[in-house]
């Protein structure tokens, strides 16, 4: 049996922040039919800029990892414990990128790798990533995600 996601997070030295509030008129999350849908989140500190112009792929990878932390803060708020996550189902990343930037997939790996670090095999997910010409507040990345959850 895999270690608890809560224990893995502790072993990684990650302390989840309080979940950030939605940036507009929508819910932070919705639970329906055993699925938890988390609205788009960006990295902490609200960095501003484009990948390939203002930030490198490696910096984008770290922003994506930070975004994973922000997403898990919402998951914990929604469920009370990360151990109620059966699996990460789907991840969709939007990378604010210069038109010539060809590595949005490598940026989103920061999020995907973090999900694997926390959930192990339950963190393997389907995903898509898109380069975007603009994102809210000029964030470098926004990720929305779907989790299968243990319902009470």
mmCIF file of C-alpha atoms in Angstrom:
data_model
loop_
_atom_site.group_PDB
_atom_site.id
_atom_site.type_symbol
_atom_site.label_atom_id
_atom_site.label_comp_id
_atom_site.label_asym_id
_atom_site.label_seq_id
_atom_site.Cartn_x
_atom_site.Cartn_y
_atom_site.Cartn_z
ATOM 1 C CA UNK A 1 0.000 0.000 0.000
ATOM 2 C CA UNK A 2 1.250 3.478 -0.911
ATOM 3 C CA UNK A 3 1.995 5.981 1.844
ATOM 4 C CA UNK A 4 -0.678 8.533 2.611
ATOM 5 C CA UNK A 5 -0.688 11.665 0.452
ATOM 6 C CA UNK A 6 -0.631 13.720 3.643
ATOM 7 C CA UNK A 7 2.557 11.912 4.769
ATOM 8 C CA UNK A 8 4.154 12.305 1.326
ATOM 9 C CA UNK A 9 3.442 16.036 1.415
ATOM 10 C CA UNK A 10 5.074 16.278 4.829
ATOM 11 C CA UNK A 11 8.090 14.278 3.593
ATOM 12 C CA UNK A 12 8.414 16.741 0.707
ATOM 13 C CA UNK A 13 8.514 19.577 3.235
ATOM 14 C CA UNK A 14 5.455 21.223 1.697
ATOM 15 C CA UNK A 15 3.035 23.106 3.907
ATOM 16 C CA UNK A 16 -0.165 23.916 2.064
ATOM 17 C CA UNK A 17 -1.289 27.538 2.210
ATOM 18 C CA UNK A 18 -4.859 28.603 2.847
ATOM 19 C CA UNK A 19 -6.724 28.094 -0.421
ATOM 20 C CA UNK A 20 -6.780 31.249 -2.522
ATOM 21 C CA UNK A 21 -10.117 32.817 -3.347
ATOM 22 C CA UNK A 22 -11.522 32.731 -6.900
ATOM 23 C CA UNK A 23 -10.380 35.641 -9.075
ATOM 24 C CA UNK A 24 -13.903 36.318 -10.385
ATOM 25 C CA UNK A 25 -17.486 35.048 -10.032
ATOM 26 C CA UNK A 26 -17.075 31.278 -9.888
ATOM 27 C CA UNK A 27 -16.587 28.518 -7.330
ATOM 28 C CA UNK A 28 -13.117 27.393 -6.267
ATOM 29 C CA UNK A 29 -14.301 23.830 -6.738
ATOM 30 C CA UNK A 30 -17.353 21.703 -7.452
ATOM 31 C CA UNK A 31 -17.925 18.100 -6.371
ATOM 32 C CA UNK A 32 -20.248 16.047 -8.579
ATOM 33 C CA UNK A 33 -20.686 12.292 -8.972
ATOM 34 C CA UNK A 34 -17.471 11.414 -7.152
ATOM 35 C CA UNK A 35 -15.383 13.950 -9.046
ATOM 36 C CA UNK A 36 -13.782 17.114 -7.690
ATOM 37 C CA UNK A 37 -13.354 19.848 -10.289
ATOM 38 C CA UNK A 38 -10.844 22.522 -9.254
ATOM 39 C CA UNK A 39 -11.053 25.872 -11.025
ATOM 40 C CA UNK A 40 -7.992 27.326 -12.697
ATOM 41 C CA UNK A 41 -5.190 28.267 -10.311
ATOM 42 C CA UNK A 42 -1.847 29.963 -10.833
ATOM 43 C CA UNK A 43 1.389 30.086 -8.848
ATOM 44 C CA UNK A 44 1.690 31.840 -5.496
ATOM 45 C CA UNK A 45 2.943 35.407 -5.476
ATOM 46 C CA UNK A 46 1.225 36.222 -8.759
ATOM 47 C CA UNK A 47 4.307 36.396 -10.997
ATOM 48 C CA UNK A 48 3.586 38.214 -14.252
ATOM 49 C CA UNK A 49 4.994 37.449 -17.674
ATOM 50 C CA UNK A 50 5.367 35.098 -20.618
ATOM 51 C CA UNK A 51 7.344 31.915 -21.006
ATOM 52 C CA UNK A 52 10.003 32.269 -23.668
ATOM 53 C CA UNK A 53 10.135 36.041 -23.177
ATOM 54 C CA UNK A 54 10.177 36.841 -19.452
ATOM 55 C CA UNK A 55 10.742 33.349 -18.039
ATOM 56 C CA UNK A 56 12.688 30.228 -18.982
ATOM 57 C CA UNK A 57 11.248 26.731 -19.239
ATOM 58 C CA UNK A 58 12.889 25.849 -15.911
ATOM 59 C CA UNK A 59 11.268 28.847 -14.213
ATOM 60 C CA UNK A 60 7.949 27.824 -15.760
ATOM 61 C CA UNK A 61 8.405 24.305 -14.380
ATOM 62 C CA UNK A 62 8.751 25.788 -10.883
ATOM 63 C CA UNK A 63 5.670 27.979 -11.433
ATOM 64 C CA UNK A 64 3.730 24.859 -12.443
ATOM 65 C CA UNK A 65 4.892 23.057 -9.289
ATOM 66 C CA UNK A 66 3.815 26.056 -7.191
ATOM 67 C CA UNK A 67 0.467 25.919 -8.973
ATOM 68 C CA UNK A 68 0.180 22.277 -7.874
ATOM 69 C CA UNK A 69 0.566 23.427 -4.279
ATOM 70 C CA UNK A 70 -2.191 26.008 -4.796
ATOM 71 C CA UNK A 71 -4.470 23.360 -6.326
ATOM 72 C CA UNK A 72 -3.860 20.929 -3.446
ATOM 73 C CA UNK A 73 -4.735 23.692 -0.973
ATOM 74 C CA UNK A 74 -8.167 23.825 -2.633
ATOM 75 C CA UNK A 75 -8.424 20.013 -2.652
ATOM 76 C CA UNK A 76 -7.671 19.907 1.070
ATOM 77 C CA UNK A 77 -10.222 22.662 1.737
ATOM 78 C CA UNK A 78 -12.830 20.723 -0.261
ATOM 79 C CA UNK A 79 -12.157 17.267 1.203
ATOM 80 C CA UNK A 80 -10.535 17.873 4.586
ATOM 81 C CA UNK A 81 -7.739 15.440 3.701
ATOM 82 C CA UNK A 82 -5.720 14.667 0.577
ATOM 83 C CA UNK A 83 -6.152 10.996 1.480
ATOM 84 C CA UNK A 84 -9.707 11.215 0.116
ATOM 85 C CA UNK A 85 -8.259 11.542 -3.408
ATOM 86 C CA UNK A 86 -8.621 8.233 -5.266
ATOM 87 C CA UNK A 87 -6.691 9.555 -8.240
ATOM 88 C CA UNK A 88 -5.808 12.591 -10.291
ATOM 89 C CA UNK A 89 -7.961 12.197 -13.401
ATOM 90 C CA UNK A 90 -7.301 15.131 -15.728
ATOM 91 C CA UNK A 91 -5.064 18.193 -15.806
ATOM 92 C CA UNK A 92 -5.331 21.051 -18.268
ATOM 93 C CA UNK A 93 -2.599 23.675 -18.351
ATOM 94 C CA UNK A 94 -2.601 27.056 -20.031
ATOM 95 C CA UNK A 95 0.875 28.524 -20.463
ATOM 96 C CA UNK A 96 1.182 32.249 -21.122
ATOM 97 C CA UNK A 97 3.776 31.980 -23.858
ATOM 98 C CA UNK A 98 5.576 33.942 -26.500
ATOM 99 C CA UNK A 99 4.320 32.693 -29.911
ATOM 100 C CA UNK A 100 7.740 31.126 -30.636
ATOM 101 C CA UNK A 101 7.834 29.200 -27.319
ATOM 102 C CA UNK A 102 7.776 25.455 -28.040
ATOM 103 C CA UNK A 103 7.930 23.922 -24.558
ATOM 104 C CA UNK A 104 4.580 24.365 -22.791
ATOM 105 C CA UNK A 105 4.550 20.592 -22.199
ATOM 106 C CA UNK A 106 7.846 20.804 -20.289
ATOM 107 C CA UNK A 107 6.457 23.640 -18.161
ATOM 108 C CA UNK A 108 3.367 21.609 -17.195
ATOM 109 C CA UNK A 109 5.635 18.715 -16.178
ATOM 110 C CA UNK A 110 6.240 20.699 -12.965
ATOM 111 C CA UNK A 111 2.585 20.191 -12.029
ATOM 112 C CA UNK A 112 2.467 16.562 -13.200
ATOM 113 C CA UNK A 113 5.667 15.616 -11.375
ATOM 114 C CA UNK A 114 4.330 17.188 -8.182
ATOM 115 C CA UNK A 115 1.089 15.152 -8.420
ATOM 116 C CA UNK A 116 3.194 11.990 -8.800
ATOM 117 C CA UNK A 117 5.368 13.001 -5.832
ATOM 118 C CA UNK A 118 2.300 13.452 -3.622
ATOM 119 C CA UNK A 119 -0.043 10.701 -4.844
ATOM 120 C CA UNK A 120 2.311 8.103 -6.339
ATOM 121 C CA UNK A 121 0.543 5.949 -8.939
ATOM 122 C CA UNK A 122 -2.755 7.655 -8.085
ATOM 123 C CA UNK A 123 -1.180 10.839 -9.453
ATOM 124 C CA UNK A 124 -0.866 9.516 -13.026
ATOM 125 C CA UNK A 125 -3.359 11.526 -15.095
ATOM 126 C CA UNK A 126 -4.543 12.453 -18.549
ATOM 127 C CA UNK A 127 -3.621 15.991 -19.525
ATOM 128 C CA UNK A 128 -3.509 18.647 -22.157
ATOM 129 C CA UNK A 129 -1.496 21.839 -22.363
ATOM 130 C CA UNK A 130 -2.042 24.897 -24.489
ATOM 131 C CA UNK A 131 0.115 27.912 -25.185
ATOM 132 C CA UNK A 132 -1.946 31.055 -24.607
ATOM 133 C CA UNK A 133 -1.426 34.586 -25.839
ATOM 134 C CA UNK A 134 -2.787 36.014 -22.580
ATOM 135 C CA UNK A 135 -3.893 34.801 -19.149
ATOM 136 C CA UNK A 136 -5.629 36.619 -16.297
ATOM 137 C CA UNK A 137 -3.384 38.995 -14.388
ATOM 138 C CA UNK A 138 -0.591 38.070 -16.839
ATOM 139 C CA UNK A 139 0.072 34.864 -14.879
ATOM 140 C CA UNK A 140 2.657 32.606 -16.566
ATOM 141 C CA UNK A 141 0.490 29.494 -16.065
ATOM 142 C CA UNK A 142 -3.031 28.528 -15.034
ATOM 143 C CA UNK A 143 -4.030 24.911 -14.376
ATOM 144 C CA UNK A 144 -7.453 23.394 -13.859
ATOM 145 C CA UNK A 145 -7.839 19.822 -12.728
ATOM 146 C CA UNK A 146 -10.196 16.954 -11.971
ATOM 147 C CA UNK A 147 -9.805 14.455 -9.126
ATOM 148 C CA UNK A 148 -11.730 11.265 -8.367
ATOM 149 C CA UNK A 149 -12.589 11.346 -4.673
ATOM 150 C CA UNK A 150 -13.788 9.062 -1.912
ATOM 151 C CA UNK A 151 -17.263 10.265 -1.039
ATOM 152 C CA UNK A 152 -18.629 10.054 2.467
#
